[in-house]
Amino acid sequence: AQSVSQHNHHVILSEAASLELGCNYSYGGTVNLFWYVQYPGQHLQLLLKYFSGDPLVKGIKGFEAEFIKSKFSFNLRKPSVQWSDTAEYFCAVVSGGGADGLTFGKGTHLIIQP
Amino acid sequence: GAGVSQTPSNKVTEKGKYVELRCDPISGHTALYWYRQSLGQGPEFLIYFQGTGAADDSGLPNDRFFAVRPEGSVSTLKIQRTERGDSAVYLCASSLMARANTEAFFGQGTRLTVV
């Protein structure tokens, strides 16, 4: 079975700070990886995804993530955060060969202080 | 519609009652997923449909939970004899097809509170 571990449950940063949120997954086969964001009062939205190819993927709003297969990791990064990035961030994985539902991590609550 | 629509947005019910939660997916999306999100947790997969059939219901916690999608569009999640532990946000998502490399779009969820 797949599992996803997000190491930081709560992160507080000041505006313009750099961000890295950790995500590790456990699954031996081919995977597709996602980061979703949930802004206060809104639904889950896709930030970025990795299916194949270049392991460095760029998403919306200046976010990027790097898939490191040897480390089973898919960390999310942003060089300079803004107050509007305050949200809950979820890493998710699904096996590449199937059509199963996503397996999510527990989420990271990010607070950006102005 | 423009996005995935879930109704009601909030539901309060008494322990032991029956509830139905509705999901209206994006038009043309053949795959539909239900998730449950408890406080402080990430969404947990319950069931998904490809068309009208339940392709994988392995995430349903027990036989009190059931879901249907009779015409391949709107889906209803049904919970019998509700328990306080069923309190959570129930999320629905749809995608163009049921493939791992297809983006899923989520609704706002239904917050179920069992008192």
mmCIF file of C-alpha atoms in Angstrom:
data_model
loop_
_atom_site.group_PDB
_atom_site.id
_atom_site.type_symbol
_atom_site.label_atom_id
_atom_site.label_comp_id
_atom_site.label_asym_id
_atom_site.label_seq_id
_atom_site.Cartn_x
_atom_site.Cartn_y
_atom_site.Cartn_z
ATOM 1 C CA ALA A 1 0.000 0.000 0.000
ATOM 2 C CA GLN A 2 1.092 3.538 -0.655
ATOM 3 C CA SER A 3 1.704 6.091 2.070
ATOM 4 C CA VAL A 4 2.767 9.722 2.121
ATOM 5 C CA SER A 5 4.644 11.479 4.885
ATOM 6 C CA GLN A 6 4.750 15.239 5.252
ATOM 7 C CA HIS A 7 7.301 16.149 7.854
ATOM 8 C CA ASN A 8 6.183 19.618 8.795
ATOM 9 C CA HIS A 9 2.655 19.956 10.123
ATOM 10 C CA HIS A 10 2.890 23.672 10.886
ATOM 11 C CA VAL A 11 5.255 26.155 9.305
ATOM 12 C CA ILE A 12 5.416 29.883 10.034
ATOM 13 C CA LEU A 13 7.468 32.146 7.787
ATOM 14 C CA SER A 14 7.844 35.824 7.141
ATOM 15 C CA GLU A 15 7.086 37.312 3.751
ATOM 16 C CA ALA A 16 9.951 36.976 1.247
ATOM 17 C CA ALA A 17 11.398 33.966 3.065
ATOM 18 C CA SER A 18 12.176 30.841 1.073
ATOM 19 C CA LEU A 19 9.967 27.789 1.496
ATOM 20 C CA GLU A 20 10.608 24.083 1.327
ATOM 21 C CA LEU A 21 7.975 21.564 2.416
ATOM 22 C CA GLY A 22 9.040 17.965 2.669
ATOM 23 C CA CYS A 23 7.140 15.022 1.192
ATOM 24 C CA ASN A 24 8.215 11.388 1.157
ATOM 25 C CA TYR A 25 6.210 8.499 -0.183
ATOM 26 C CA SER A 26 6.456 4.769 0.088
ATOM 27 C CA TYR A 27 5.717 2.778 -3.027
ATOM 28 C CA GLY A 28 8.064 0.602 -5.016
ATOM 29 C CA GLY A 29 6.659 1.099 -8.480
ATOM 30 C CA THR A 30 6.023 3.949 -10.870
ATOM 31 C CA VAL A 31 4.233 6.854 -9.254
ATOM 32 C CA ASN A 32 2.501 10.051 -10.179
ATOM 33 C CA LEU A 33 2.953 12.833 -7.634
ATOM 34 C CA PHE A 34 0.914 15.915 -6.806
ATOM 35 C CA TRP A 35 0.862 18.928 -4.565
ATOM 36 C CA TYR A 36 -2.547 20.378 -3.762
ATOM 37 C CA VAL A 37 -3.260 23.606 -1.904
ATOM 38 C CA GLN A 38 -6.317 24.582 0.090
ATOM 39 C CA TYR A 39 -6.686 28.297 0.772
ATOM 40 C CA PRO A 40 -8.906 29.271 3.722
ATOM 41 C CA GLY A 41 -12.545 28.595 2.855
ATOM 42 C CA GLN A 42 -11.764 27.236 -0.602
ATOM 43 C CA HIS A 43 -11.594 23.838 -2.234
ATOM 44 C CA LEU A 44 -8.463 21.809 -2.936
ATOM 45 C CA GLN A 45 -6.609 23.089 -5.994
ATOM 46 C CA LEU A 46 -3.776 21.506 -7.915
ATOM 47 C CA LEU A 47 -0.451 23.330 -7.531
ATOM 48 C CA LEU A 48 1.663 21.052 -9.655
ATOM 49 C CA LYS A 49 2.106 17.459 -10.734
ATOM 50 C CA TYR A 50 4.770 15.026 -11.841
ATOM 51 C CA PHE A 51 3.955 12.227 -14.248
ATOM 52 C CA SER A 52 7.205 11.604 -16.116
ATOM 53 C CA GLY A 53 10.141 13.385 -17.734
ATOM 54 C CA ASP A 54 11.957 16.321 -16.144
ATOM 55 C CA PRO A 55 11.967 15.689 -12.389
ATOM 56 C CA LEU A 56 11.846 19.417 -11.689
ATOM 57 C CA VAL A 57 8.302 20.560 -12.237
ATOM 58 C CA LYS A 58 6.950 24.069 -12.106
ATOM 59 C CA GLY A 59 3.461 24.896 -10.986
ATOM 60 C CA ILE A 60 1.269 27.886 -10.468
ATOM 61 C CA LYS A 61 2.126 30.935 -8.367
ATOM 62 C CA GLY A 62 5.885 30.395 -8.505
ATOM 63 C CA PHE A 63 5.891 26.974 -6.846
ATOM 64 C CA GLU A 64 8.122 24.141 -8.002
ATOM 65 C CA ALA A 65 8.873 20.615 -6.830
ATOM 66 C CA GLU A 66 11.647 18.143 -7.473
ATOM 67 C CA PHE A 67 11.078 14.405 -7.771
ATOM 68 C CA ILE A 68 14.077 12.499 -6.409
ATOM 69 C CA LYS A 69 13.387 8.854 -7.081
ATOM 70 C CA SER A 70 16.306 7.550 -5.008
ATOM 71 C CA LYS A 71 14.992 9.384 -1.971
ATOM 72 C CA PHE A 72 11.288 8.737 -2.623
ATOM 73 C CA SER A 73 10.805 12.474 -2.202
ATOM 74 C CA PHE A 74 8.826 15.236 -3.866
ATOM 75 C CA ASN A 75 9.581 18.406 -1.919
ATOM 76 C CA LEU A 76 7.759 21.629 -2.658
ATOM 77 C CA ARG A 77 9.703 24.878 -2.938
ATOM 78 C CA LYS A 78 9.151 28.574 -3.473
ATOM 79 C CA PRO A 79 12.012 31.076 -3.384
ATOM 80 C CA SER A 80 10.035 33.978 -1.900
ATOM 81 C CA VAL A 81 6.683 33.498 -0.192
ATOM 82 C CA GLN A 82 3.856 35.993 0.017
ATOM 83 C CA TRP A 83 1.179 36.544 2.638
ATOM 84 C CA SER A 84 -1.347 35.117 0.167
ATOM 85 C CA ASP A 85 0.457 31.754 0.274
ATOM 86 C CA THR A 86 -1.050 31.122 3.702
ATOM 87 C CA ALA A 87 -2.881 27.827 3.221
ATOM 88 C CA GLU A 88 -2.868 24.084 3.837
ATOM 89 C CA TYR A 89 -0.604 22.122 1.488
ATOM 90 C CA PHE A 90 -1.074 18.445 0.694
ATOM 91 C CA CYS A 91 1.263 16.059 -1.054
ATOM 92 C CA ALA A 92 -0.404 13.115 -2.823
ATOM 93 C CA VAL A 93 0.635 10.034 -4.753
ATOM 94 C CA VAL A 94 -1.018 7.506 -7.019
ATOM 95 C CA SER A 95 0.527 4.447 -8.625
ATOM 96 C CA GLY A 96 1.468 5.164 -12.205
ATOM 97 C CA GLY A 97 -0.080 2.057 -13.622
ATOM 98 C CA GLY A 98 -3.472 2.332 -12.069
ATOM 99 C CA ALA A 99 -6.475 4.560 -11.718
ATOM 100 C CA ASP A 100 -6.891 4.386 -7.983
ATOM 101 C CA GLY A 101 -7.717 7.317 -5.794
ATOM 102 C CA LEU A 102 -4.988 9.567 -4.494
ATOM 103 C CA THR A 103 -3.162 8.830 -1.251
ATOM 104 C CA PHE A 104 -2.647 12.084 0.620
ATOM 105 C CA GLY A 105 -0.276 13.155 3.347
ATOM 106 C CA LYS A 106 -1.633 14.775 6.496
ATOM 107 C CA GLY A 107 -0.913 18.241 5.198
ATOM 108 C CA THR A 108 1.224 21.204 6.202
ATOM 109 C CA HIS A 109 -0.405 24.328 7.553
ATOM 110 C CA LEU A 110 1.636 27.263 6.263
ATOM 111 C CA ILE A 111 1.257 30.689 7.819
ATOM 112 C CA ILE A 112 2.994 33.675 6.243
ATOM 113 C CA GLN A 113 3.392 36.654 8.499
ATOM 114 C CA PRO A 114 3.369 40.077 6.818
ATOM 115 C CA GLY B 1 -21.214 23.486 -14.488
ATOM 116 C CA ALA B 2 -17.903 25.241 -14.087
ATOM 117 C CA GLY B 3 -16.706 23.083 -11.229
ATOM 118 C CA VAL B 4 -17.557 20.152 -9.004
ATOM 119 C CA SER B 5 -20.627 20.963 -6.954
ATOM 120 C CA GLN B 6 -21.440 19.314 -3.628
ATOM 121 C CA THR B 7 -24.645 19.652 -1.656
ATOM 122 C CA PRO B 8 -25.394 20.345 1.063
ATOM 123 C CA SER B 9 -22.348 22.325 2.154
ATOM 124 C CA ASN B 10 -23.140 21.534 5.776
ATOM 125 C CA LYS B 11 -25.205 18.757 7.317
ATOM 126 C CA VAL B 12 -25.955 18.200 10.977
ATOM 127 C CA THR B 13 -27.661 14.943 11.853
ATOM 128 C CA GLU B 14 -28.437 12.913 14.922
ATOM 129 C CA LYS B 15 -26.632 9.708 15.698
ATOM 130 C CA GLY B 16 -28.385 6.762 14.078
ATOM 131 C CA LYS B 17 -29.948 8.749 11.235
ATOM 132 C CA TYR B 18 -29.487 8.212 7.508
ATOM 133 C CA VAL B 19 -27.834 10.874 5.332
ATOM 134 C CA GLU B 20 -27.233 11.410 1.641
ATOM 135 C CA LEU B 21 -24.511 13.605 0.230
ATOM 136 C CA ARG B 22 -24.639 14.687 -3.392
ATOM 137 C CA CYS B 23 -21.884 15.359 -5.901
ATOM 138 C CA ASP B 24 -22.362 16.933 -9.316
ATOM 139 C CA PRO B 25 -19.120 16.494 -11.304
ATOM 140 C CA ILE B 26 -17.746 18.605 -14.107
ATOM 141 C CA SER B 27 -19.694 17.923 -17.283
ATOM 142 C CA GLY B 28 -18.043 15.246 -19.398
ATOM 143 C CA HIS B 29 -15.872 13.843 -16.616
ATOM 144 C CA THR B 30 -16.244 10.077 -16.546
ATOM 145 C CA ALA B 31 -14.332 9.422 -13.324
ATOM 146 C CA LEU B 32 -15.698 10.453 -9.945
ATOM 147 C CA TYR B 33 -14.041 10.028 -6.549
ATOM 148 C CA TRP B 34 -15.197 10.336 -2.946
ATOM 149 C CA TYR B 35 -12.834 11.183 -0.114
ATOM 150 C CA ARG B 36 -13.269 11.812 3.600
ATOM 151 C CA GLN B 37 -11.203 14.369 5.473
ATOM 152 C CA SER B 38 -11.150 14.276 9.237
ATOM 153 C CA LEU B 39 -9.845 17.162 11.321
ATOM 154 C CA GLY B 40 -6.089 17.511 11.048
ATOM 155 C CA GLN B 41 -5.787 14.823 8.399
ATOM 156 C CA GLY B 42 -5.414 14.675 4.673
ATOM 157 C CA PRO B 43 -8.241 13.419 2.470
ATOM 158 C CA GLU B 44 -8.732 9.656 2.648
ATOM 159 C CA PHE B 45 -9.934 7.758 -0.411
ATOM 160 C CA LEU B 46 -13.327 6.074 -0.140
ATOM 161 C CA ILE B 47 -14.553 4.987 -3.579
ATOM 162 C CA TYR B 48 -14.308 5.845 -7.236
ATOM 163 C CA PHE B 49 -16.555 5.399 -10.246
ATOM 164 C CA GLN B 50 -15.692 5.000 -13.874
ATOM 165 C CA GLY B 51 -18.993 5.782 -15.557
ATOM 166 C CA THR B 52 -21.834 4.185 -13.648
ATOM 167 C CA GLY B 53 -19.882 1.400 -11.996
ATOM 168 C CA ALA B 54 -17.917 1.499 -8.776
ATOM 169 C CA ALA B 55 -14.435 0.568 -9.979
ATOM 170 C CA ASP B 56 -12.861 0.541 -6.515
ATOM 171 C CA ASP B 57 -14.744 0.756 -3.216
ATOM 172 C CA SER B 58 -11.909 -0.516 -1.056
ATOM 173 C CA GLY B 59 -11.784 2.696 0.964
ATOM 174 C CA LEU B 60 -15.338 2.500 2.295
ATOM 175 C CA PRO B 61 -14.908 1.988 6.050
ATOM 176 C CA ASN B 62 -17.820 -0.442 6.544
ATOM 177 C CA ASP B 63 -21.139 -1.528 5.093
ATOM 178 C CA ARG B 64 -22.960 1.523 6.470
ATOM 179 C CA PHE B 65 -21.401 3.475 3.608
ATOM 180 C CA PHE B 66 -22.651 3.137 0.067
ATOM 181 C CA ALA B 67 -22.406 5.247 -3.082
ATOM 182 C CA VAL B 68 -24.204 5.249 -6.407
ATOM 183 C CA ARG B 69 -23.868 6.952 -9.742
ATOM 184 C CA PRO B 70 -26.829 5.597 -11.720
ATOM 185 C CA GLU B 71 -26.514 7.681 -14.870
ATOM 186 C CA GLY B 72 -22.774 8.208 -14.903
ATOM 187 C CA SER B 73 -22.976 11.815 -13.788
ATOM 188 C CA VAL B 74 -24.321 12.825 -10.365
ATOM 189 C CA SER B 75 -23.253 10.625 -7.472
ATOM 190 C CA THR B 76 -24.753 10.165 -4.028
ATOM 191 C CA LEU B 77 -22.855 8.968 -0.977
ATOM 192 C CA LYS B 78 -25.207 7.317 1.497
ATOM 193 C CA ILE B 79 -24.459 6.713 5.155
ATOM 194 C CA GLN B 80 -26.772 4.572 7.256
ATOM 195 C CA ARG B 81 -27.030 4.588 11.048
ATOM 196 C CA THR B 82 -24.614 7.484 11.358
ATOM 197 C CA GLU B 83 -22.121 7.519 14.208
ATOM 198 C CA ARG B 84 -20.266 10.426 15.796
ATOM 199 C CA GLY B 85 -17.054 9.109 14.246
ATOM 200 C CA ASP B 86 -18.511 9.731 10.790
ATOM 201 C CA SER B 87 -18.215 13.481 11.386
ATOM 202 C CA ALA B 88 -15.841 14.814 8.746
ATOM 203 C CA VAL B 89 -15.703 16.765 5.507
ATOM 204 C CA TYR B 90 -16.697 14.563 2.574
ATOM 205 C CA LEU B 91 -14.991 15.585 -0.642
ATOM 206 C CA CYS B 92 -15.889 14.714 -4.184
ATOM 207 C CA ALA B 93 -13.540 14.977 -7.150
ATOM 208 C CA SER B 94 -13.938 14.309 -10.853
ATOM 209 C CA SER B 95 -11.530 13.814 -13.721
ATOM 210 C CA LEU B 96 -11.847 13.429 -17.450
ATOM 211 C CA MET B 97 -11.010 9.764 -17.191
ATOM 212 C CA ALA B 98 -9.886 7.322 -14.555
ATOM 213 C CA ARG B 99 -6.187 7.317 -15.259
ATOM 214 C CA ALA B 100 -3.360 8.054 -12.877
ATOM 215 C CA ASN B 101 -1.975 10.897 -15.000
ATOM 216 C CA THR B 102 -5.238 12.798 -15.183
ATOM 217 C CA GLU B 103 -5.890 15.793 -12.958
ATOM 218 C CA ALA B 104 -8.723 15.517 -10.458
ATOM 219 C CA PHE B 105 -10.826 18.577 -9.640
ATOM 220 C CA PHE B 106 -12.288 18.838 -6.153
ATOM 221 C CA GLY B 107 -15.529 20.251 -4.855
ATOM 222 C CA GLN B 108 -15.895 22.371 -1.724
ATOM 223 C CA GLY B 109 -16.983 19.385 0.306
ATOM 224 C CA THR B 110 -19.877 18.617 2.625
ATOM 225 C CA ARG B 111 -19.164 19.075 6.314
ATOM 226 C CA LEU B 112 -21.066 16.338 8.140
ATOM 227 C CA THR B 113 -21.567 16.645 11.872
ATOM 228 C CA VAL B 114 -23.170 13.784 13.759
ATOM 229 C CA VAL B 115 -24.463 14.799 17.190
#
